[in-house]
């Protein structure tokens, strides 16, 4: 399956929290796995379930609310702060999201997301508020993210905003390339660097 | 052209600059641990590759190791498998491992500096956000994700965009009872938990210069808590004195040449920063956090902000946070009862921290209804504490001196704070559930934690000294 990603559209899941840290996204006690798979089932574990029990879902938490679904997570400012655990990006992707929208992303999370073809879409505080308002009014409202055009829009309301992604990363996302493929391709340059550097 | 400390190191490590994209940055040292490395090894193996420069990697087991009876097999099966996997991976790839039982084992950010692996001018990474600690030596050190761990294993390089630069100047003389942890908690409270996102921070000024290496590490350690990519301090005589004679520091033949290079590592007088922040050391008081992000801090003697002081937009998060903590807006924290005291973590588990706590508690006893865990940062810290008789002081006070590891900093092993209980902790994160599901964390300095251990409540160290 190609990892390439360009247009993601559909309904969204609104998470109106600010400073969502990676300990909330995936608590440390679930980091004991030695493979990358399966973290989605513990995404937001302690917000999703009471008493750490899958049989006690917290009805008020948005992932437990059947009103909302989709591949786009919309969250408050400073998303992904805290621990560098890439497990957070794996959990979000594994759960089924391809895009996270916020008005601010923590640096390490942004890199981790991009390395896993989970697109971090950073918008203004105003646009984020408009997005939250739109979903509140109509949970089925369609949102479209276009990586190539670097835009996010709500067609039914005529809302649109652009977002930043550097050219190099955009090429990676659109073609399914990893940084590591690139680095391996320049190994002779790295070895030459080591020679002059030491 | 005038250069910053950051620029001097960064420029020297650029292998290639991609047009309109990131730089390929060469990495000198790579620390790995059991939690964020297994998937990276797996990725390498899937590609049929070996680690490119194994001698530039140092491994340890710290995040989920037990802190009692480390000589016995780890009880928790998943933890045991993870630690075993690290042993196997290091063996297969010829990587030096300071695992359980090794005299150098300990928290990755404690052992790197104390062994002299961490050196000025280096680029250093680890799959852990507190890698910023190593910046205290004048290195570019930052945390990375597991995909990046794999990149460094495969090529000793990373793709990085150059961050913006911030300098925080702390000038003046510190007040009585104020230690480096208070400085950094104060800074974070001033600029918020996201105030330095996108920046790399250099700490400067007379108050920073006056700190020991341990104190500087505590400051750089928590850079990530305001969102910074990393933190750094220009090396000086204090740094060189600390480095001298350490296990892996440059030996006699190399020392003078290295020292010459290190002495060039400072920001030129007219170097430009994107942002500069000035702080008066005299304004800093002993600090404590009251909420669920490290930016929610106040003076121990002060009050939690009232509802009217909070921006409308931030209010729901603020109230949710206080609700989690069982605290009320506009009230004081002093006198608040605590149940646990945790002195440890890569922020404050070095020998100087233990000495500070010991000097305060000597001859005193802990309060009856608190449990006190002291978790040294490394085997070497533990050994030194025993050599100095600090273990006896703790024992007489009724404290538990445990074995090295991350422990209750992240509650990945069995050292968890029970739901609803209050823990005053010298670690770096007070996030919901960080120390165990529904545990409530007050972050503070080792001194303030020591006060709580003796009195059973949050207190102002200035009332005792
Ligand atoms: S002590 Fe805490 S913050 Fe430091 S490396 Fe361990 S888990 Fe991370």
XYZ file of C-alpha atoms and ligand atoms in Angstrom:
671
model
C 0.000 0.000 0.000
C 1.388 3.349 -0.925
C 1.791 5.780 1.922
C 1.394 8.750 -0.414
C -1.194 11.260 0.658
C -2.759 14.232 -1.109
C -6.470 14.902 -0.740
C -8.260 13.954 2.465
C -11.911 14.888 2.719
C -14.956 14.102 4.785
C -16.303 14.594 8.271
C -14.099 15.621 11.149
C -13.690 14.806 14.830
C -13.481 17.947 17.021
C -11.317 17.772 20.150
C -11.696 21.154 21.813
C -8.744 20.837 24.177
C -5.641 22.996 24.231
C -2.148 21.742 25.126
C -3.000 18.131 24.286
C 0.221 16.411 25.348
C 1.527 13.089 24.106
C 0.978 11.522 27.544
C -2.770 12.027 26.914
C -2.548 10.823 23.326
C -0.904 7.596 24.463
C -0.090 7.083 28.167
C 3.368 5.745 28.995
C 2.120 2.435 30.262
C 1.191 1.493 26.680
C 4.665 2.102 25.310
C 5.958 -1.351 26.085
C 5.260 -2.806 22.661
C 8.233 -3.506 20.428
C 6.400 -3.050 17.119
C 4.620 -0.076 15.553
C 1.204 -1.665 15.170
C -1.898 -1.587 17.320
C -1.482 1.673 19.262
C -4.807 3.031 17.948
C -6.841 1.069 20.420
C -5.219 2.957 23.290
C -5.434 6.400 21.682
C -6.504 8.921 24.362
C -6.924 5.953 26.647
C -7.612 7.796 29.907
C -9.981 10.310 28.339
C -11.783 7.546 26.483
C -12.349 5.069 29.291
C -13.097 5.426 32.993
C -11.000 3.408 35.432
C -8.778 2.162 32.626
C -11.607 -0.182 31.613
C -12.693 -0.659 27.994
C -16.156 -1.577 29.242
C -16.565 1.868 30.801
C -16.361 4.333 27.903
C -16.776 7.975 28.938
C -19.825 9.028 26.930
C -18.773 12.685 26.937
C -15.462 12.046 25.160
C -15.605 12.833 21.480
C -14.166 9.518 20.221
C -17.040 7.760 22.017
C -19.649 10.026 20.474
C -21.175 8.420 17.355
C -22.139 11.894 16.103
C -18.554 12.402 14.977
C -16.328 10.410 12.672
C -13.821 10.851 9.892
C -10.146 10.923 9.024
C -9.535 14.498 10.172
C -8.920 15.337 13.832
C -9.369 19.001 14.763
C -7.761 20.000 18.069
C -6.918 23.073 20.135
C -3.679 25.007 20.296
C -0.264 23.458 21.087
C -1.165 19.933 20.047
C 1.356 17.144 20.709
C 3.462 18.861 23.353
C 5.544 16.933 25.864
C 7.252 13.611 25.353
C 8.889 12.846 22.004
C 7.174 9.468 21.796
C 6.413 8.745 18.148
C 3.881 6.273 19.514
C 1.536 9.296 19.681
C 1.649 9.755 15.908
C 1.382 5.982 15.410
C -1.697 5.834 17.664
C -3.479 8.649 15.821
C -2.664 7.177 12.417
C -3.496 3.651 13.511
C -6.875 4.812 14.818
C -7.649 5.996 11.302
C -6.780 9.687 11.125
C -4.761 11.060 8.191
C -4.825 14.712 9.211
C -4.602 16.670 12.457
C -5.649 20.317 12.382
C -4.571 22.707 15.125
C -3.521 26.320 15.503
C -0.131 25.246 16.848
C 1.899 22.030 16.898
C 4.781 21.059 19.133
C 7.949 20.643 17.048
C 8.786 17.021 17.695
C 5.199 15.931 17.178
C 5.077 17.729 13.841
C 8.179 15.867 12.638
C 6.898 12.555 13.942
C 3.553 13.090 12.231
C 5.158 13.930 8.896
C 7.406 10.884 9.126
C 4.257 8.785 9.425
C 2.248 10.446 6.665
C -0.073 12.019 9.181
C -0.484 15.573 7.911
C -0.225 18.345 10.533
C -2.305 21.241 9.243
C -1.586 24.437 11.144
C -4.203 27.167 10.770
C -4.855 30.500 12.466
C -6.723 30.664 15.776
C -9.598 32.352 13.917
C -9.865 29.654 11.272
C -9.724 26.992 13.961
C -12.607 28.666 15.794
C -14.611 28.823 12.556
C -13.927 25.147 12.001
C -15.067 24.213 15.506
C -18.180 26.334 15.058
C -18.955 24.709 11.702
C -18.712 21.191 13.133
C -20.727 22.144 16.173
C -23.519 23.371 13.912
C -23.361 20.449 11.538
C -21.387 17.386 12.639
C -21.606 16.048 9.073
C -20.001 19.118 7.508
C -17.424 18.196 4.875
C -13.852 19.426 5.232
C -11.273 19.067 2.456
C -7.510 19.044 2.955
C -5.377 19.302 -0.162
C -1.663 18.738 0.429
C -0.600 19.640 -3.089
C -2.460 22.956 -3.013
C -1.686 23.404 0.700
C -5.270 24.300 1.473
C -7.958 23.324 3.929
C -11.548 24.247 3.159
C -15.174 23.857 4.161
C -16.816 23.975 0.721
C -20.404 24.299 1.961
C -19.510 27.477 3.864
C -17.027 28.863 1.380
C -14.296 28.798 4.065
C -10.715 28.268 2.997
C -7.256 28.683 4.440
C -3.762 27.765 3.370
C -1.150 25.954 5.435
C 2.631 25.632 5.414
C 4.623 22.578 4.484
C 8.128 22.855 3.066
C 8.683 21.759 -0.520
C 10.830 18.849 0.420
C 8.271 17.425 2.859
C 5.474 18.027 0.394
C 7.283 15.952 -2.219
C 7.683 13.199 0.390
C 3.979 13.256 1.311
C 2.762 13.319 -2.286
C 5.044 10.498 -3.387
C 5.268 8.364 -0.277
C 9.013 8.986 0.175
C 10.741 8.660 3.550
C 13.594 10.844 4.816
C 15.591 7.710 5.352
C 15.419 6.804 1.650
C 16.873 10.182 0.850
C 19.617 9.946 3.486
C 20.628 6.497 2.267
C 20.881 7.869 -1.266
C 23.521 10.409 -0.169
C 25.644 8.048 1.910
C 28.803 8.758 -0.123
C 28.398 12.463 0.711
C 28.027 11.593 4.394
C 31.185 9.493 4.334
C 33.068 12.271 2.590
C 31.826 14.713 5.228
C 33.114 12.469 8.000
C 36.565 12.441 6.402
C 36.975 16.207 6.296
C 35.225 16.704 9.633
C 37.285 14.438 11.837
C 29.978 37.731 10.536
C 28.921 37.505 14.182
C 27.639 34.063 15.058
C 25.614 32.608 17.882
C 26.818 29.596 19.834
C 24.111 27.597 18.079
C 25.210 28.721 14.607
C 28.839 27.839 15.252
C 27.954 24.245 16.054
C 25.146 23.889 13.505
C 27.205 25.186 10.577
C 29.994 22.755 11.319
C 27.634 19.795 11.103
C 25.833 20.500 7.820
C 26.440 17.750 5.301
C 24.066 19.167 2.728
C 21.488 21.914 2.411
C 18.337 21.026 0.487
C 16.832 23.854 -1.554
C 13.663 25.122 0.086
C 13.869 22.308 2.585
C 15.729 21.003 5.610
C 19.456 20.546 6.177
C 21.168 17.212 6.449
C 22.713 17.434 9.914
C 25.539 15.173 11.035
C 25.107 13.678 14.521
C 28.089 13.069 16.798
C 26.449 11.116 19.600
C 23.289 9.121 19.753
C 21.849 7.828 23.023
C 19.250 5.088 22.917
C 17.010 3.390 25.496
C 14.575 0.497 25.551
C 11.309 2.328 24.836
C 11.887 4.338 21.668
C 14.472 2.142 19.939
C 12.932 -1.306 19.219
C 10.863 -0.155 16.237
C 13.918 1.619 14.820
C 16.020 -1.551 14.957
C 13.101 -3.383 13.404
C 12.985 -0.873 10.565
C 16.699 -1.275 9.921
C 16.457 -5.016 9.909
C 13.540 -4.883 7.504
C 15.853 -3.058 5.135
C 18.528 -5.670 5.773
C 20.869 -3.042 7.187
C 23.377 -2.759 10.018
C 23.877 0.275 12.213
C 26.188 2.659 10.310
C 28.364 3.987 13.183
C 27.752 1.808 16.251
C 30.667 3.360 18.158
C 28.796 6.683 18.199
C 25.838 5.153 20.039
C 25.495 4.581 23.774
C 22.582 2.551 25.145
C 21.049 2.181 28.577
C 17.902 0.735 30.135
C 16.086 3.322 32.220
C 12.474 4.074 31.316
C 10.717 0.976 32.524
C 13.193 -0.761 34.790
C 12.162 -1.527 38.375
C 13.785 0.530 41.130
C 13.740 -2.247 43.711
C 15.593 -5.559 43.455
C 17.119 -4.876 40.082
C 19.138 -8.065 40.317
C 15.973 -10.143 39.904
C 14.293 -10.760 36.550
C 11.818 -7.954 35.726
C 8.366 -9.063 36.849
C 6.269 -7.245 34.291
C 6.430 -9.343 31.158
C 6.166 -6.551 28.600
C 8.893 -4.531 30.331
C 11.100 -7.583 30.518
C 10.666 -8.265 26.801
C 11.447 -4.653 25.967
C 14.637 -4.602 28.042
C 15.667 -7.985 26.649
C 15.052 -6.708 23.141
C 17.466 -3.844 23.793
C 20.132 -6.303 24.946
C 19.659 -8.415 21.831
C 19.623 -5.415 19.496
C 22.780 -3.925 21.001
C 24.540 -7.251 20.725
C 23.526 -7.749 17.101
C 24.650 -4.277 16.175
C 27.775 -3.960 18.334
C 26.457 -1.137 20.471
C 27.827 -0.413 23.947
C 25.024 -1.076 26.453
C 24.981 0.029 30.076
C 22.097 -2.201 31.059
C 20.776 -3.309 34.423
C 23.606 -4.407 36.673
C 26.227 -2.369 34.817
C 28.087 0.161 36.987
C 27.297 2.910 34.432
C 23.564 2.184 34.124
C 21.161 5.041 34.765
C 18.864 7.622 33.227
C 20.212 8.385 29.794
C 20.524 12.136 30.448
C 22.346 11.566 33.707
C 24.891 9.044 32.473
C 25.907 10.833 29.243
C 27.268 13.884 31.065
C 28.672 12.060 34.085
C 30.657 9.692 31.855
C 32.048 12.524 29.754
C 30.338 11.177 26.624
C 28.521 14.492 26.347
C 30.970 17.181 25.232
C 30.892 20.818 24.140
C 30.391 21.471 20.439
C 28.712 18.159 19.714
C 25.412 17.377 18.047
C 23.592 14.923 20.298
C 20.236 13.202 19.850
C 18.129 10.626 21.660
C 14.598 9.334 21.273
C 13.585 11.336 24.312
C 12.526 14.956 24.578
C 14.752 15.748 27.566
C 17.862 15.276 25.461
C 18.013 19.060 25.768
C 19.770 18.373 29.115
C 23.083 17.814 27.313
C 22.919 21.367 25.960
C 24.235 22.509 29.353
C 27.709 21.661 27.990
C 27.371 23.881 24.937
C 26.128 21.165 22.609
C 23.198 21.089 20.206
C 21.130 18.361 21.814
C 17.512 17.553 21.093
C 14.911 14.819 21.284
C 13.764 12.897 18.223
C 11.082 10.371 17.303
C 11.666 6.729 16.516
C 11.692 7.204 12.713
C 14.514 9.664 13.281
C 16.290 7.223 15.600
C 16.235 4.836 12.661
C 17.653 7.510 10.335
C 20.549 8.208 12.669
C 21.225 4.497 13.069
C 21.246 4.090 9.298
C 23.183 7.201 8.272
C 24.352 9.121 11.378
C 22.356 12.041 9.936
C 18.986 13.734 10.304
C 16.920 16.031 8.117
C 16.374 19.173 10.164
C 15.058 22.634 9.515
C 17.059 25.260 11.317
C 15.096 26.497 14.338
C 14.731 30.139 15.295
C 16.939 31.281 18.160
C 15.934 32.714 21.510
C 18.226 33.939 24.257
C 17.066 34.088 27.842
C 19.265 36.246 30.058
C 18.998 35.787 33.793
C 21.000 38.518 35.477
C 21.583 39.141 39.136
C 21.896 37.196 42.368
C 19.518 34.434 43.355
C 17.467 34.800 46.515
C 17.962 32.549 49.503
C 16.274 29.165 49.021
C 16.078 29.598 45.231
C 17.803 26.902 43.157
C 18.094 26.213 39.444
C 14.782 24.323 39.301
C 13.040 27.466 40.513
C 14.697 29.488 37.755
C 13.391 27.233 35.014
C 9.917 26.849 36.552
C 9.791 30.638 36.786
C 10.837 31.069 33.154
C 8.230 28.566 31.948
C 5.516 30.219 34.044
C 6.495 33.542 32.440
C 6.498 32.453 28.807
C 4.019 29.489 28.981
C 4.212 25.827 28.027
C 4.299 26.721 24.338
C 6.174 30.029 24.570
C 9.350 28.739 22.942
C 7.914 26.366 20.337
C 9.987 26.544 17.168
C 12.959 28.018 19.024
C 16.264 26.771 20.283
C 17.120 28.581 23.515
C 20.458 29.801 24.782
C 20.514 30.614 28.506
C 22.918 33.337 29.525
C 23.541 35.937 32.188
C 25.312 36.074 35.516
C 22.765 33.946 37.397
C 23.187 31.128 34.866
C 27.000 31.435 34.936
C 26.912 31.112 38.723
C 25.352 27.640 38.508
C 27.174 24.318 38.755
C 26.959 21.891 35.818
C 24.211 20.015 37.658
C 22.232 23.231 38.021
C 22.737 24.087 34.355
C 21.549 20.638 33.324
C 18.328 21.116 35.301
C 17.656 24.330 33.374
C 18.414 22.940 29.914
C 16.501 19.766 30.754
C 13.180 21.588 31.013
C 13.567 23.658 27.818
C 11.149 21.289 26.126
C 8.538 22.184 28.754
C 8.104 25.570 27.098
C 8.084 23.928 23.689
C 11.713 24.680 22.799
C 13.547 22.289 20.520
C 16.455 22.436 22.933
C 18.407 24.599 25.336
C 22.091 25.369 25.628
C 24.642 27.223 27.718
C 28.064 28.323 26.497
C 30.827 26.234 28.070
C 33.204 27.944 30.502
C 35.673 27.062 33.253
C 32.882 25.389 35.252
C 32.219 23.123 32.269
C 35.861 22.301 31.627
C 36.487 21.599 35.305
C 33.527 19.213 35.337
C 34.695 17.426 32.169
C 38.260 16.849 33.239
C 39.098 13.259 34.047
C 35.661 11.829 33.224
C 35.665 8.309 31.804
C 35.158 9.232 28.150
C 36.349 12.840 28.197
C 39.324 13.553 25.959
C 42.483 12.124 27.520
C 45.775 13.888 28.133
C 46.973 13.721 24.539
C 43.705 15.229 23.261
C 42.652 17.515 26.080
C 44.542 20.680 25.189
C 43.527 20.584 21.546
C 39.867 20.041 22.498
C 39.969 22.753 25.109
C 41.151 25.243 22.495
C 38.139 24.368 20.331
C 35.699 24.499 23.226
C 36.854 27.953 24.213
C 35.572 29.230 20.859
C 32.052 28.135 21.720
C 30.147 31.256 22.729
C 27.781 33.683 21.047
C 29.720 36.590 19.569
C 29.030 39.931 21.220
C 26.929 41.259 18.332
C 25.298 37.975 17.331
C 21.581 38.310 16.602
C 18.780 36.290 18.192
C 15.216 36.189 16.897
C 13.973 36.864 20.418
C 15.677 37.938 23.639
C 14.081 37.702 27.055
C 15.527 39.339 30.149
C 14.820 38.075 33.613
C 15.930 39.484 36.946
C 17.245 36.820 39.279
C 15.908 38.805 42.246
C 12.322 38.319 41.009
C 12.547 34.545 41.297
C 11.104 32.836 44.374
C 10.812 29.134 45.236
C 8.306 27.834 42.687
C 5.649 25.148 42.458
C 3.154 24.117 39.786
C -0.560 23.921 40.535
C -1.937 22.659 37.213
C -1.451 20.048 34.547
C 1.129 21.672 32.346
C 4.529 22.942 33.486
C 3.641 26.521 32.572
C 1.090 26.571 35.402
C 3.529 27.579 38.110
C 3.541 30.143 40.925
C 5.683 31.111 43.876
C 5.201 28.641 46.732
C 4.050 31.591 48.807
C 1.736 32.876 46.068
C -1.754 32.113 44.855
C -3.270 30.200 41.995
C -4.626 32.734 39.472
C -8.275 33.633 39.930
C -10.855 32.939 37.220
C -10.913 36.599 36.231
C -7.153 36.538 35.527
C -7.551 33.903 32.843
C -8.194 34.579 29.184
C -11.765 33.547 28.183
C -10.444 31.059 25.664
C -8.087 29.380 28.099
C -10.704 29.174 30.821
C -12.179 25.734 30.059
C -8.699 24.142 30.060
C -7.702 26.080 33.181
C -10.782 24.984 35.126
C -10.534 21.406 33.901
C -6.939 21.355 35.043
C -7.736 22.690 38.521
C -10.624 20.282 38.790
C -8.226 17.427 38.038
C -5.864 18.748 40.696
C -8.660 19.245 43.237
C -7.655 22.886 43.694
C -9.587 26.170 43.577
C -8.799 29.301 41.567
C -7.497 32.207 43.609
C -6.299 30.128 46.561
C -2.823 29.489 47.981
C -0.977 26.170 47.726
C 1.125 26.568 50.837
C -0.122 24.207 53.522
C -1.653 21.807 51.006
C -1.261 18.226 52.202
C 0.907 15.885 50.118
C 0.906 12.082 50.113
C 4.039 11.261 48.159
C 7.401 12.873 47.625
C 9.394 11.840 44.560
C 12.969 13.033 44.291
C 14.414 11.777 41.047
C 14.246 12.010 37.215
C 16.678 13.430 34.695
C 15.817 16.898 35.999
C 16.919 16.459 39.622
C 18.508 13.125 40.494
C 22.190 14.009 40.351
C 24.551 13.835 43.284
C 24.232 17.564 43.935
C 20.439 17.198 44.229
C 20.801 14.350 46.697
C 23.355 16.340 48.704
C 21.006 19.312 48.823
C 18.145 17.183 50.101
C 20.402 15.413 52.604
C 21.730 18.689 53.978
C 18.170 19.820 54.639
C 16.815 16.602 56.167
C 19.860 15.592 58.208
C 18.709 14.708 61.702
C 15.024 15.151 60.781
C 12.273 12.587 60.249
C 9.717 12.426 57.494
C 6.087 13.237 58.290
C 4.159 10.097 59.254
C 1.665 10.044 56.445
C 3.936 10.727 53.484
C 5.837 8.207 51.463
C 9.213 9.437 50.231
C 11.017 7.890 47.261
C 14.511 8.961 46.382
C 15.561 7.554 43.033
C 19.158 8.335 42.063
C 19.791 9.084 38.403
C 22.486 6.480 37.941
C 24.497 3.702 39.540
C 27.356 6.148 39.913
C 25.166 8.677 41.740
C 23.933 5.871 43.987
C 27.486 4.759 44.707
C 28.605 8.284 45.479
C 25.625 8.874 47.773
C 26.519 5.756 49.735
C 30.179 6.760 49.889
C 29.176 10.105 51.389
C 26.810 8.550 53.915
C 23.801 10.222 52.337
C 22.010 6.875 52.280
C 22.187 6.799 56.096
C 20.679 10.271 56.404
C 17.786 9.192 54.175
C 17.327 5.958 56.051
C 17.161 7.746 59.387
C 14.654 10.182 57.940
C 12.476 7.268 56.840
C 13.027 7.837 53.116
C 13.326 4.983 50.647
C 16.498 5.146 48.598
C 15.710 3.149 45.485
C 17.746 1.999 42.496
C 18.344 4.116 39.374
C 15.760 4.621 36.645
C 13.052 6.985 35.407
C 10.628 5.598 37.967
C 7.677 7.774 39.018
C 8.655 10.485 36.547
C 6.516 8.684 33.991
C 5.096 5.759 35.942
C 5.967 3.192 33.312
C 7.251 0.683 35.844
C 5.404 -0.072 39.092
C 6.384 3.251 40.713
C 3.014 4.915 40.228
C 1.236 7.467 42.382
C -2.256 6.161 43.242
C -5.335 7.889 41.810
C -6.302 11.123 43.543
C -3.115 11.313 45.634
C -0.831 14.334 45.675
C 2.831 13.956 44.850
C 5.417 16.685 45.103
C 7.920 15.741 42.458
C 11.308 17.009 41.297
C 10.589 15.714 37.792
C 9.568 17.792 34.796
C 5.984 17.003 33.826
C 2.715 17.404 35.675
C 0.468 16.221 32.860
C -2.740 14.385 33.724
C -1.911 10.793 34.528
C 1.828 11.276 34.038
C 2.704 9.692 37.387
C -0.155 7.179 37.235
C -3.827 7.344 36.218
C -5.447 10.306 38.037
C -2.327 11.047 40.083
C -1.849 14.740 41.004
C 1.596 16.242 40.591
C 3.206 19.353 42.061
C 6.517 20.092 40.363
C 9.113 21.731 42.566
C 12.798 21.903 43.452
C 14.533 19.237 45.534
C 14.579 21.680 48.459
C 10.848 22.340 48.317
C 10.264 18.594 47.971
C 12.446 18.019 51.040
C 10.331 20.479 53.029
C 7.201 18.547 52.069
C 8.854 15.262 53.039
C 9.489 16.535 56.553
C 6.287 18.502 57.137
C 3.838 16.503 55.021
C 2.657 19.608 53.235
C 3.654 22.194 50.674
C 5.868 24.684 52.447
C 8.174 27.600 51.802
C 11.792 26.589 52.271
C 12.591 30.180 53.307
C 10.669 29.570 56.531
C 13.177 26.875 57.449
C 16.589 28.251 56.547
S 13.460 10.691 33.952
Fe 11.476 11.178 33.091
S 11.779 12.825 31.691
Fe 13.782 11.966 32.152
S 14.188 10.510 30.529
Fe 13.207 9.398 32.172
S 11.026 9.473 31.736
Fe 12.010 11.001 30.457
